[in-house]
Coordinates of C-alpha atoms in Angstrom, one line a residue:
X1 CA -1.5 -12.4 -25.5
X2 CA 0.2 -15.6 -24.4
X3 CA -0.8 -19.1 -25.9
X4 CA -3.5 -21.1 -24.4
X5 CA -1.9 -24.0 -21.8
X6 CA -1.6 -27.1 -23.7
X7 CA -2.6 -30.4 -21.4
X8 CA 1.5 -31.6 -20.8
X9 CA 2.3 -28.5 -19.4
X10 CA -1.1 -28.1 -16.8
X11 CA 1.3 -29.9 -14.4
X12 CA 3.5 -27.7 -14.5
X13 CA 1.9 -25.0 -13.8
X14 CA 0.8 -26.4 -11.2
X15 CA 4.3 -26.7 -10.2
X16 CA 4.7 -23.1 -11.2
X17 CA 2.1 -22.1 -8.5
X18 CA 3.3 -24.0 -5.9
X19 CA 6.7 -22.7 -5.9
X20 CA 5.2 -19.0 -6.2
X21 CA 3.0 -19.6 -3.3
X22 CA 5.7 -20.9 -1.0
X23 CA 7.8 -18.2 -1.9
X24 CA 4.8 -15.9 -1.1
X25 CA 4.3 -17.7 2.5
X26 CA 7.9 -17.2 3.0
X27 CA 7.8 -13.9 2.3
X28 CA 5.5 -12.6 5.0
X29 CA 7.8 -14.0 8.0
X30 CA 8.6 -11.6 10.6
X31 CA 11.2 -8.7 9.7
X32 CA 14.0 -8.8 12.1
X33 CA 16.1 -6.4 10.4
X34 CA 16.0 -3.4 8.1
X35 CA 16.1 -4.3 4.5
X36 CA 16.6 -0.9 2.8
X37 CA 19.0 -1.7 -0.1
X38 CA 19.1 -5.2 -0.2
X39 CA 17.6 -7.1 -3.6
X40 CA 15.2 -10.0 -3.8
X41 CA 16.9 -13.3 -4.6
X42 CA 16.2 -14.9 -7.7
X43 CA 13.4 -17.0 -7.9
X44 CA 13.1 -20.6 -9.1
X45 CA 10.5 -21.3 -11.7
X46 CA 9.9 -24.6 -12.8
X47 CA 11.3 -24.5 -16.3
X48 CA 14.8 -24.0 -14.5
X49 CA 14.5 -25.9 -11.4
X50 CA 16.6 -28.9 -11.1
X51 CA 15.5 -32.5 -11.2
X52 CA 15.7 -33.1 -7.6
X53 CA 13.9 -30.3 -6.7
X54 CA 10.8 -31.0 -9.0
X55 CA 10.9 -34.6 -8.2
X56 CA 10.8 -33.2 -4.2
X57 CA 7.7 -31.0 -5.3
X58 CA 6.1 -33.6 -7.4
X59 CA 6.4 -36.1 -4.3
X60 CA 4.6 -33.4 -2.0
X61 CA 1.7 -33.4 -4.5
X62 CA -1.9 -35.6 -4.2
X63 CA -0.5 -37.4 -7.4
X64 CA 2.9 -37.5 -7.9
X65 CA 2.8 -39.6 -10.7
X66 CA 1.5 -37.6 -13.3
X67 CA 3.1 -34.6 -11.8
X68 CA 6.5 -36.7 -12.0
X69 CA 5.2 -37.4 -15.9
X70 CA 4.0 -34.1 -16.5
X71 CA 7.7 -32.6 -16.0
X72 CA 9.2 -35.2 -18.0
X73 CA 7.1 -34.6 -21.0
X74 CA 7.8 -30.5 -20.4
X75 CA 11.5 -31.2 -20.5
X76 CA 11.3 -32.4 -24.3
X77 CA 8.8 -29.8 -25.3
X78 CA 9.4 -26.7 -27.0
X79 CA 10.4 -23.7 -24.8
X80 CA 8.1 -20.8 -26.1
X81 CA 4.9 -22.2 -24.1
X82 CA 6.7 -22.0 -20.7
X83 CA 8.2 -18.6 -21.8
X84 CA 4.5 -17.4 -22.2
X85 CA 3.6 -18.7 -19.1
X86 CA 6.3 -17.3 -17.1
X87 CA 4.0 -14.6 -16.4
X88 CA 2.0 -16.7 -13.9
X89 CA 5.1 -17.1 -12.0
X90 CA 6.1 -13.5 -12.2
X91 CA 2.8 -12.3 -11.3
X92 CA 2.3 -14.3 -8.1
X93 CA 5.6 -13.8 -6.7
X94 CA 5.8 -11.6 -3.7
X95 CA 5.4 -7.8 -5.3
X96 CA 9.4 -6.8 -4.5
X97 CA 9.7 -7.5 -7.9
X98 CA 7.4 -5.1 -9.2
X99 CA 10.1 -2.2 -10.1
X100 CA 11.8 -5.0 -12.5
X101 CA 8.6 -7.0 -13.8
X102 CA 6.1 -4.5 -14.5
X103 CA 5.5 -5.3 -18.2
X104 CA 5.0 -8.8 -17.1
X105 CA 2.6 -8.0 -14.1
X106 CA 0.3 -6.0 -16.2
X107 CA -2.7 -8.1 -17.7
X108 CA -1.1 -11.4 -16.4
X109 CA -4.7 -12.1 -14.5
X110 CA -6.8 -11.6 -17.4
X111 CA -4.6 -14.1 -19.5
X112 CA -4.7 -16.8 -16.8
X113 CA -8.7 -16.4 -16.7
X114 CA -9.3 -16.3 -20.4
X115 CA -6.3 -19.0 -21.6
X116 CA -6.0 -21.3 -18.5
X117 CA -9.4 -21.7 -16.7
X118 CA -11.2 -23.0 -20.2
X119 CA -7.7 -25.2 -20.7
X120 CA -8.1 -27.1 -17.2
X121 CA -11.9 -27.0 -17.5
X122 CA -11.9 -29.0 -20.5
X123 CA -9.4 -31.2 -19.2
X124 CA -11.3 -32.2 -16.1
X125 CA -13.9 -33.3 -18.3
X126 CA -11.7 -34.8 -20.8
X127 CA -12.6 -38.9 -21.8
X128 CA -10.5 -41.5 -20.6
X129 CA -9.3 -42.9 -24.0
X130 CA -5.8 -41.5 -23.5
X131 CA -3.9 -43.4 -20.2
X132 CA -2.2 -40.4 -20.0
X133 CA -5.4 -37.9 -19.4
X134 CA -7.4 -41.1 -17.6
X135 CA -4.3 -41.0 -14.8
X136 CA -4.5 -36.9 -14.7
X137 CA -8.3 -36.5 -14.4
X138 CA -8.2 -38.7 -11.2
X139 CA -6.9 -35.9 -9.1
X140 CA -4.3 -33.4 -10.6
X141 CA -6.8 -31.8 -13.1
X142 CA -9.0 -30.9 -9.8
X143 CA -6.3 -29.9 -8.2
X144 CA -4.8 -27.8 -10.9
X145 CA -8.7 -26.1 -10.7
X146 CA -8.4 -25.7 -7.1
X147 CA -5.2 -24.2 -7.1
X148 CA -5.8 -21.9 -10.0
X149 CA -8.9 -20.5 -8.5
X150 CA -7.6 -20.0 -5.0
X151 CA -4.6 -18.5 -6.7
X152 CA -6.9 -15.9 -8.7
X153 CA -9.2 -15.2 -5.0
X154 CA -5.9 -14.6 -2.7
X155 CA -2.3 -15.7 -3.8
X156 CA -2.1 -13.3 -7.3
X157 CA -1.5 -9.6 -6.7
X158 CA -3.7 -7.5 -9.4
X159 CA -1.3 -4.6 -10.7
X160 CA -1.8 -1.6 -13.0
X161 CA 0.7 0.3 -14.9
X162 CA -0.7 3.5 -15.2
X163 CA 1.6 5.2 -18.4
X164 CA 3.3 8.1 -18.3
X165 CA 0.8 11.2 -18.1
X166 CA -2.2 8.7 -17.6
X167 CA -4.0 11.5 -15.5
X168 CA -7.4 11.0 -17.1
X169 CA -9.0 8.7 -13.8
X170 CA -10.8 10.5 -11.7
X171 CA -12.5 9.5 -8.7
X172 CA -11.3 5.6 -8.7
X173 CA -12.5 3.9 -5.8
X174 CA -10.7 0.3 -5.1
X175 CA -14.0 -1.8 -3.3
X176 CA -13.5 -4.0 0.1
X177 CA -13.6 -7.1 -2.2
X178 CA -10.6 -6.1 -4.5
X179 CA -7.7 -7.0 -2.2
X180 CA -3.8 -6.9 -2.7
X181 CA -4.1 -4.4 -6.0
X182 CA -0.9 -2.6 -6.7
X183 CA -0.7 0.4 -8.5
X184 CA 2.8 1.8 -10.3
X185 CA 3.4 4.7 -11.6
X186 CA 6.6 6.3 -13.7
X187 CA 6.8 8.6 -11.0
X188 CA 5.5 11.1 -8.8
X189 CA 5.7 13.9 -11.0
X190 CA 4.9 11.8 -14.5
X191 CA 2.0 9.6 -13.4
X192 CA -1.0 12.0 -11.8
X193 CA -4.5 10.9 -11.1
X194 CA -6.9 14.1 -10.8
X195 CA -10.4 15.0 -9.7
X196 CA -12.0 18.1 -8.5
X197 CA -14.6 17.1 -6.5
X198 CA -15.1 19.3 -3.5
X199 CA -18.1 20.0 -0.4
X200 CA -18.9 22.8 -2.3
X201 CA -20.3 20.8 -5.0
X202 CA -22.5 18.8 -2.5
X203 CA -20.3 15.7 -2.1
X204 CA -19.3 14.4 1.4
X205 CA -15.9 14.5 2.5
X206 CA -16.1 10.7 2.2
X207 CA -16.9 11.1 -1.9
X208 CA -14.5 13.7 -2.4
X209 CA -11.7 11.7 -2.7
X210 CA -10.3 11.6 -6.0
X211 CA -9.0 8.1 -5.5
X212 CA -10.5 5.8 -2.4
X213 CA -9.3 2.4 -1.0
X214 CA -11.3 -0.3 0.8
X215 CA -9.5 -3.2 -0.4
X216 CA -7.1 -4.4 1.7
X217 CA -3.7 -5.3 1.1
X218 CA -2.9 -1.7 -1.2
X219 CA 0.4 -1.2 -2.8
X220 CA 1.2 2.2 -4.6
X221 CA 4.2 3.6 -5.7
X222 CA 5.6 6.4 -8.1
X223 CA 2.2 8.0 -8.9
X224 CA 0.2 11.1 -7.3
X225 CA -3.2 11.8 -6.4
X226 CA -4.7 15.0 -6.8
X227 CA -7.8 17.1 -6.1
X228 CA -7.6 20.2 -7.9
X229 CA -10.8 21.7 -6.4
X230 CA -8.8 24.7 -4.6
X231 CA -8.5 26.6 -1.5
X232 CA -11.8 27.6 -1.6
X233 CA -14.2 24.5 -2.3
X234 CA -14.0 23.4 1.4
X235 CA -13.1 19.8 1.6
X236 CA -11.6 18.2 -0.8
X237 CA -9.6 14.9 -0.5
X238 CA -6.7 13.7 -3.0
X239 CA -6.6 10.4 -1.4
X240 CA -9.1 8.2 1.1
X241 CA -7.8 5.1 2.2
X242 CA -10.1 2.9 4.9
X243 CA -8.1 -0.3 3.9
X244 CA -6.1 -2.6 6.2
X245 CA -2.2 -3.1 5.7
X246 CA -1.9 -0.4 2.6
X247 CA 1.3 1.3 2.3
X248 CA 2.5 3.7 -0.6
X249 CA 6.3 4.9 -1.5
X250 CA 7.4 7.5 -3.1
X251 CA 4.0 9.0 -4.1
X252 CA 2.6 12.3 -3.6
X253 CA -0.7 13.3 -2.2
X254 CA -1.4 17.0 -3.5
X255 CA -5.0 19.2 -2.6
X256 CA -5.9 21.9 -0.3
X257 CA -8.3 21.0 2.7
X258 CA -8.3 17.3 3.6
X259 CA -5.9 16.5 1.4
X260 CA -5.0 12.7 2.8
X261 CA -7.6 10.6 4.5
X262 CA -6.6 8.4 6.7
X263 CA -9.8 6.9 7.1
X264 CA -9.3 3.8 9.3
X265 CA -7.2 0.8 10.1
X266 CA -3.3 0.7 9.4
X267 CA -1.0 2.5 6.9
X268 CA 2.4 3.4 6.1
X269 CA 3.5 5.8 3.8
X270 CA 7.5 5.6 2.8
X271 CA 8.8 8.9 0.9
X272 CA 6.1 10.4 -0.3
X273 CA 4.9 14.2 -0.4
X274 CA 1.6 15.1 1.0
X275 CA 0.7 18.8 0.5
X276 CA -2.3 20.8 1.6
X277 CA -3.7 23.6 3.8
X278 CA -6.1 22.7 6.3
X279 CA -5.9 19.4 7.9
X280 CA -3.2 17.9 5.4
X281 CA -3.7 14.7 6.8
X282 CA -6.6 13.7 9.1
X283 CA -8.6 10.7 9.8
X284 CA -8.8 8.0 12.7
X285 CA -6.5 5.1 11.0
X286 CA -2.7 4.3 12.7
X287 CA -1.1 5.8 9.9
X288 CA 2.6 6.3 10.1
X289 CA 4.1 8.7 7.5
X290 CA 8.2 7.6 7.5
X291 CA 10.4 10.0 5.6
X292 CA 7.7 12.0 4.0
X293 CA 7.5 15.5 3.1
X294 CA 4.6 17.4 4.3
X295 CA 4.2 20.7 2.7
X296 CA 1.8 23.9 3.6
X297 CA 0.7 25.5 0.4
X298 CA -1.4 29.6 0.6
X299 CA -5.2 29.0 2.5
X300 CA -8.0 30.9 1.5
X301 CA -7.3 34.7 3.5
X302 CA -7.7 34.4 7.5
X303 CA -7.2 30.8 7.5
X304 CA -4.2 29.2 9.3
X305 CA -2.8 25.6 8.0
X306 CA -3.0 22.3 10.2
X307 CA -1.1 19.4 9.4
X308 CA -2.5 16.8 11.1
X309 CA -6.3 15.9 12.6
X310 CA -6.5 13.0 14.1
X311 CA -10.0 11.4 15.3
X312 CA -9.7 9.1 18.0
X313 CA -13.2 9.0 19.6
X314 CA -12.2 6.5 22.4
X315 CA -9.1 6.3 24.7
X316 CA -8.8 2.5 23.5
X317 CA -8.7 2.6 20.3
X318 CA -5.3 2.1 18.9
X319 CA -5.3 4.9 16.0
X320 CA -3.2 7.5 15.3
X321 CA -1.4 9.8 13.3
X322 CA 2.9 9.6 13.4
X323 CA 5.5 11.7 11.4
X324 CA 8.6 9.9 11.7
X325 CA 11.3 11.5 10.2
X326 CA 9.4 13.5 8.3
X327 CA 9.9 17.3 6.8
X328 CA 7.4 19.5 7.8
X329 CA 8.0 23.0 5.5
X330 CA 6.1 25.0 2.9
X331 CA 5.5 24.3 -0.7
X332 CA 7.0 25.6 -3.7
X333 CA 4.6 28.2 -3.4
X334 CA 4.8 29.1 0.2
X335 CA 1.9 30.5 2.6
X336 CA 1.8 34.3 2.4
X337 CA 3.6 35.9 5.5
X338 CA 1.6 35.9 9.1
X339 CA 0.2 32.5 8.0
X340 CA 0.3 30.1 10.8
X341 CA 0.7 26.7 10.7
X342 CA -0.1 24.4 13.5
X343 CA 1.2 20.7 13.8
X344 CA -2.1 19.6 14.4
X345 CA -5.6 20.2 16.1
X346 CA -7.8 17.4 17.6
X347 CA -10.7 16.2 15.4
X348 CA -11.9 13.4 18.0
X349 CA -11.9 14.0 22.1
X350 CA -9.2 11.5 22.1
X351 CA -7.0 12.4 19.4
X352 CA -3.2 10.9 19.0
X353 CA -0.2 12.4 16.9
X354 CA 3.2 12.0 17.3
X355 CA 6.1 14.1 15.6
X356 CA 9.0 12.4 16.0
X357 CA 12.9 12.5 14.7
X358 CA 11.6 15.8 12.1
X359 CA 12.3 18.4 10.4
X360 CA 10.1 21.2 11.8
X361 CA 10.6 24.2 9.0
X362 CA 10.1 28.2 10.0
X363 CA 6.4 28.1 9.2
X364 CA 5.7 25.7 12.3
X365 CA 4.0 27.9 14.8
X366 CA 5.8 28.0 18.6
X367 CA 2.6 26.8 20.3
X368 CA 2.5 23.9 17.7
X369 CA -0.9 22.9 18.2
X370 CA -4.4 24.4 18.2
X371 CA -8.1 24.3 19.6
X372 CA -10.5 22.4 17.6
X373 CA -13.6 24.9 16.7
X374 CA -16.1 24.4 18.7
X375 CA -14.9 21.6 20.9
X376 CA -16.0 21.1 24.6
X377 CA -13.6 22.6 27.6
X378 CA -10.9 20.4 27.9
X379 CA -10.5 18.7 24.9
X380 CA -6.8 19.6 25.0
X381 CA -6.3 17.6 28.3
X382 CA -7.9 14.3 26.6
X383 CA -5.8 14.1 23.3
X384 CA -2.5 13.2 23.2
X385 CA 0.0 15.2 21.3
X386 CA 3.6 13.9 21.5
X387 CA 6.8 15.2 20.2
X388 CA 10.3 13.8 20.3
X389 CA 13.9 14.4 18.7
X390 CA 12.9 16.9 16.2
X391 CA 15.4 19.2 14.8
X392 CA 14.9 22.7 12.9
X393 CA 13.5 26.4 13.3
X394 CA 10.1 25.4 14.7
X395 CA 10.7 22.3 17.0
X396 CA 11.3 24.8 20.0
X397 CA 9.3 23.5 23.0
X398 CA 9.5 26.1 24.9
X399 CA 6.3 28.4 23.3
X400 CA 4.4 25.1 23.2
X401 CA 0.4 25.3 24.1
X402 CA 0.1 24.3 27.9
X403 CA -2.6 21.7 27.2
X404 CA -2.3 18.4 29.8
X405 CA -2.6 16.5 26.5
X406 CA 0.5 17.8 24.8
X407 CA 4.2 15.5 25.5
X408 CA 7.6 15.8 25.3
X409 CA 8.3 12.5 24.9
X410 CA 11.6 10.4 26.3
X411 CA 13.1 7.6 24.0
X412 CA 10.2 4.8 26.0
X413 CA 6.9 6.6 24.9
X414 CA 8.2 7.4 21.3
X415 CA 9.0 3.9 21.0
X416 CA 5.6 3.2 21.3
X417 CA 4.4 4.9 17.9
X418 CA 7.6 3.3 15.9
X419 CA 6.6 1.3 13.1
X420 CA 7.0 -2.1 14.4
X421 CA 5.0 -1.3 17.5
X422 CA 2.5 1.2 16.6
X423 CA 1.1 -0.4 13.6
X424 CA 3.1 -3.9 13.5
X425 CA 5.2 -3.3 10.3
X426 CA 7.3 -6.1 11.0
X427 CA 4.6 -8.8 10.4
X428 CA 3.1 -7.5 7.0
X429 CA 5.5 -5.0 5.6
X430 CA 8.3 -6.9 4.5
X431 CA 5.3 -8.6 1.9
X432 CA 5.7 -4.9 -0.2
X433 CA 9.1 -4.9 -0.6
X434 CA 8.8 -1.1 0.5
X435 CA 12.1 -0.1 2.8
X436 CA 10.8 0.7 6.6
X437 CA 12.7 1.5 9.5
X438 CA 11.2 -0.5 12.6
X439 CA 12.6 1.7 15.0
X440 CA 12.5 5.4 16.1

């Protein structure tokens, strides 16, 4: 556990937080190019910044004099407390350093709350016996308190490091007020969160989710979410996401019916493996799956597999499911011969789905799309199911179902489903550090 912050270092903490805050803001600038292999530049901290930089930042604060005094005092103090507090700056930087700083991220918020807040509170109420304290109390201490509070609310990103094999976390739900959570595992084959709720046990589809997310800004990487209820248990969700600006990278989602519930708002999934049977990906979010593998498993006898089930109920909704540069094929244990697998079916009357630049394996049925059981007549004419630039044995379009809502798109139509246009990814994906392709 880090040592408690001493008063001479508190304005230095202010510097660290200010630097991290500025870096966080710069990280949200519009993405102009793809950054698949670009490493983030090294960040400057208060411990090693040039004096001119420190002085410039101090002069930009409401109380430059005590800030400068604290910087000078910190320069002559021992380095151990600064090292202890380095977790603060690491934790507040954008998440593009998660892969190299997980240990520092883990528990940094609790350390801040338990050690920094009491010191700041004590300082703000201290007497005026010391000239240094007297000058600081006139504003700098309150600045620290305010910045610390706002940082914990909106700038800090909570990170949970799940150790290898930590699979005893069933039915977790991240509430709407828990924003900017980053969940990081040791690899989707090593870190698996499991649950077994299902409709057969009386749960609603929404509540069957092994892991549910309502807080915006959620990130996950290198972890698998699994529902083990089985093919005959009905709806049994592995992962449900009803949060805006949620992104997953190199994750696994494994279940049977209703594996990934892309419930609502904007999502991005990159290089994930999603496996199931009926309605593998379903919901009414604006969701882009890019570079993912959608894999079908054996359903119950006589049942067909369906890869998408989109639930748009109004033609004005900007929602849909996009499979871009994905692989659509059989899982390691494939469906038995004769099992039909469809690209999608219309859960809602204005369902929208697009399959773009993807590999369609031999499991994909020649008709491509299938009706929703019991749907009103003509639903196939009000949906929008588009295909563009696909390859593989299942990509032939000559035998596709003849609905008016099934489209063989050109580039201009397909471009509407690109990350930059469909989920406005250039405005928020850059801050995640996850790779993405802006165009189709």
